[in-house]
Short mmCIF file of C-alpha atoms in Angstrom, two decimals:
data_model
loop_
_atom_site.label_atom_id
_atom_site.label_comp_id
_atom_site.label_asym_id
_atom_site.label_seq_id
_atom_site.Cartn_x
_atom_site.Cartn_y
_atom_site.Cartn_z
CA MET D 42 35.46 51.40 29.53
CA SER D 43 38.21 50.07 27.63
CA SER D 44 38.29 47.19 25.45
CA GLN D 45 40.46 45.29 27.72
CA TRP D 46 37.85 46.04 30.58
CA ILE D 47 35.20 44.27 28.18
CA LEU D 48 37.27 41.32 27.15
CA ALA D 49 37.73 40.85 30.68
CA VAL D 50 34.32 40.95 31.72
CA ILE D 51 33.46 38.47 29.05
CA VAL D 52 35.85 36.13 30.03
CA LEU D 53 34.67 36.37 33.55
CA LEU D 54 31.14 35.75 32.75
CA SER D 55 32.08 32.81 30.60
CA VAL D 56 34.13 31.00 33.14
CA ILE D 57 30.94 31.53 35.72
CA VAL D 58 28.51 30.36 33.07
CA TRP D 59 30.92 27.43 32.82
CA ALA D 60 31.34 26.85 36.20
CA GLY D 61 27.28 26.94 36.86
CA GLN D 62 27.19 24.13 33.98
CA LEU D 63 29.36 21.79 35.27
CA VAL D 64 27.49 21.93 38.60
CA TRP D 65 24.33 21.57 36.84
CA ILE D 66 25.91 18.50 34.88
CA TYR D 67 26.91 17.11 37.98
CA VAL D 68 23.13 17.04 39.79
CA GLN D 69 21.81 15.97 36.71
CA ALA D 70 24.12 12.84 36.23
CA GLU D 71 23.76 12.10 39.84
CA ARG D 72 19.81 12.15 39.36
CA ALA D 73 20.24 9.82 36.17
CA GLY D 74 22.14 7.28 38.03
CA ARG D 75 25.21 8.11 36.11
CA ASP D 76 28.78 8.69 37.32
CA PRO D 77 28.70 12.30 37.80
CA LEU D 78 32.48 13.04 37.61
CA ALA D 79 32.94 11.29 34.38
CA GLN D 80 29.97 13.55 32.94
CA VAL D 81 31.90 16.40 34.68
CA SER D 82 35.15 15.45 33.07
CA GLY D 83 33.84 14.49 29.67
CA ALA D 84 31.61 17.78 29.34
CA ALA D 85 34.25 20.38 31.13
CA ILE D 86 36.57 20.47 27.99
CA LEU D 87 33.60 21.95 25.82
CA PHE D 88 33.79 25.00 28.23
CA VAL D 89 30.36 27.36 27.92
CA GLY D 90 28.78 24.31 25.68
CA ALA D 91 29.38 22.09 28.26
CA ALA D 92 25.63 21.73 29.10
CA PRO D 93 24.44 21.48 25.14
CA ALA D 94 26.89 18.72 24.82
CA PHE D 95 25.48 17.04 27.67
CA ILE D 96 21.59 17.41 26.72
CA TYR D 97 22.14 17.26 22.72
CA ALA D 98 25.39 14.87 22.44
CA PRO D 99 25.81 12.45 25.53
CA HIS D 100 27.72 9.98 23.47
CA LEU D 101 30.39 12.93 22.72
CA VAL D 102 30.50 13.66 26.72
CA ASP D 103 31.06 9.75 27.48
CA ARG D 104 33.36 9.50 24.39
CA LEU D 105 35.61 12.42 26.00
CA ALA D 106 35.03 10.86 29.62
CA ASP D 107 36.24 7.55 28.47
CA PHE D 108 39.34 9.54 27.09
CA TRP D 109 39.88 10.96 30.27
CA GLU D 110 39.54 7.78 32.38
CA SER D 111 42.33 5.89 30.03
CA VAL D 112 44.33 8.95 30.71
CA PHE D 113 43.86 8.86 34.45
CA GLN D 114 43.48 5.55 35.71
CA PRO D 115 41.18 4.67 38.20
CA GLU D 116 43.50 3.88 40.87
CA LEU D 117 44.90 7.08 40.43
CA LEU D 118 41.82 9.11 40.91
CA ASP D 119 41.02 7.11 44.06
CA ARG D 120 44.37 8.10 45.49
CA PHE D 121 43.47 11.48 44.58
CA ARG D 122 40.08 11.39 46.14
CA GLY D 123 41.57 9.86 49.51
CA SER D 124 40.07 6.42 48.97
CA SER D 125 41.74 3.04 50.52
CA GLU D 126 38.88 1.20 49.10
CA PRO D 127 40.00 -1.65 46.23
CA THR D 128 39.53 -0.68 42.52
CA VAL D 129 39.45 -4.07 41.36
CA PRO D 130 36.61 -4.33 38.76
CA ARG D 131 33.66 -5.75 40.32
CA LEU D 132 30.06 -6.53 39.37
CA ILE D 133 26.88 -6.20 42.04
CA VAL D 134 24.33 -8.71 41.22
CA ALA D 135 21.04 -8.93 43.89
CA GLY D 136 23.18 -7.44 46.40
CA LYS D 137 26.36 -9.25 46.05
CA THR D 138 29.91 -8.20 44.84
CA ILE D 139 31.63 -10.27 42.41
CA PRO D 140 35.13 -8.99 42.06
CA LEU D 141 36.28 -9.56 38.32
CA THR D 142 39.90 -11.67 39.11
CA GLN D 143 39.68 -13.52 35.78
CA ASP D 144 40.15 -12.96 32.18
CA ARG D 145 37.14 -14.32 30.82
CA VAL D 146 33.52 -14.85 32.91
CA GLN D 147 30.64 -16.44 31.17
CA ILE D 148 27.41 -15.39 32.64
CA GLY D 149 24.15 -17.57 31.94
CA ARG D 150 21.37 -19.79 33.62
CA PHE D 151 23.20 -23.17 33.34
CA GLU D 152 25.49 -24.48 36.33
CA ASN D 153 28.57 -24.85 34.34
CA ASN D 154 28.81 -20.58 33.88
CA ASP D 155 31.06 -18.84 35.93
CA LEU D 156 28.25 -16.47 36.94
CA VAL D 157 25.08 -18.46 37.54
CA LEU D 158 21.74 -16.28 37.39
CA ASP D 159 19.26 -18.27 37.73
CA HIS D 160 16.62 -16.32 36.34
CA PRO D 161 13.90 -17.45 33.70
CA THR D 162 14.57 -14.32 31.42
CA VAL D 163 18.26 -15.29 31.41
CA SER D 164 19.63 -17.17 28.58
CA ALA D 165 21.42 -20.42 29.12
CA TYR D 166 24.74 -18.91 28.36
CA HIS D 167 23.67 -15.26 27.87
CA ALA D 168 26.82 -13.13 27.74
CA GLU D 169 30.56 -13.01 28.67
CA ILE D 170 33.08 -10.20 30.16
CA VAL D 171 36.49 -10.26 28.62
CA LEU D 172 39.54 -8.67 30.06
CA ARG D 173 41.14 -6.41 26.81
CA PRO D 174 44.70 -5.85 26.04
CA ASP D 175 44.20 -2.33 27.27
CA GLY D 176 42.67 -3.53 30.89
CA ARG D 177 39.13 -2.42 30.14
CA TYR D 178 36.44 -5.28 30.30
CA GLU D 179 34.08 -5.77 27.24
CA LEU D 180 30.85 -7.52 27.44
CA THR D 181 29.63 -9.86 24.69
CA ASP D 182 25.98 -10.93 24.08
CA ARG D 183 26.25 -14.65 23.23
CA ASP D 184 22.98 -14.55 20.67
CA SER D 185 21.07 -14.73 23.97
CA ARG D 186 17.09 -15.27 23.42
CA ASN D 187 16.10 -12.02 25.46
CA GLY D 188 19.08 -9.81 24.84
CA THR D 189 21.60 -7.63 26.79
CA ARG D 190 21.60 -4.02 27.04
CA ILE D 191 23.74 -1.47 28.83
CA ASN D 192 22.10 1.59 30.59
CA GLY D 193 19.16 0.80 28.33
CA THR D 194 20.40 0.32 24.93
CA VAL D 195 20.55 -2.91 23.09
CA VAL D 196 24.27 -4.46 22.60
CA ARG D 197 26.02 -7.25 21.06
CA SER D 198 29.46 -6.27 22.35
CA ALA D 199 30.55 -2.95 24.44
CA VAL D 200 33.58 -2.06 26.50
CA LEU D 201 32.25 -1.50 30.31
CA LYS D 202 32.50 1.92 31.99
CA HIS D 203 32.28 2.63 35.81
CA GLY D 204 28.53 2.86 36.63
CA ASP D 205 27.24 0.85 33.82
CA GLN D 206 24.10 -0.88 34.34
CA VAL D 207 24.01 -4.11 32.27
CA THR D 208 20.49 -5.87 31.97
CA LEU D 209 20.57 -9.53 31.00
CA GLY D 210 16.74 -10.37 30.30
CA ALA D 211 15.04 -8.85 32.97
CA LEU D 212 18.23 -8.86 35.47
CA THR D 213 20.19 -5.96 36.60
CA ILE D 214 23.98 -6.20 37.18
CA HIS D 215 26.10 -3.07 38.15
CA TYR D 216 29.75 -2.52 36.97
CA LEU D 217 32.13 -0.66 39.19
CA VAL D 218 35.83 0.37 38.81
CA GLY D 219 35.76 3.10 41.36
CA SER D 220 35.59 2.55 45.19
CA GLY D 221 32.87 3.92 47.07
CA SER D 222 30.12 3.41 44.71
CA GLU D 223 28.61 0.24 46.30
CA ARG D 224 27.15 2.68 49.35
CA ALA D 225 25.15 4.40 46.87
CA LEU D 226 23.80 1.03 45.73
CA GLN D 227 22.60 -0.22 49.18
CA GLY D 228 19.36 -0.84 49.50
CA GLU D 229 18.46 -0.67 46.12
CA ASP D 230 16.45 -3.76 44.22
CA LEU D 231 19.21 -5.03 41.72
CA GLU D 232 16.55 -7.25 39.63
#
């Protein structure tokens, strides 16, 4: 067997391993409630190192996914997927959809907030979501008593990504940008 055939077999096997890893990442991301397309797009560029990066360096996969999302805007992805649903960023709270149409949304227990969450673990002025110049929304904790978490990690301030679960005190809010995701949340208890 010539060296060209050996190289061709190695490349073919590498592509098969890579494709298998991407399928595995997609399934694992779905099970974990994360955006599977974002996870696959973030890991795919790492070729045969996709699965190890997904397991041992998820922050790297997330950063690469953010990069690809900034290159391909969600509206373009929805058109590619054939979706006719709107891509307005929105929050899902206790089964209700709240479109983010303002540049600043103040969240808290008191009535003068833009989004009122009447729950004892939510502070009077718990957090706010602000539209950044790059078109993405950023969540900032306003020195709340019980803290703010995104996907389980305590944050003071963070840029929101499609599929993020924002927890204020003991109340969970889902942040969505892409279309069709609300169907996956139906029937799920969001509190």
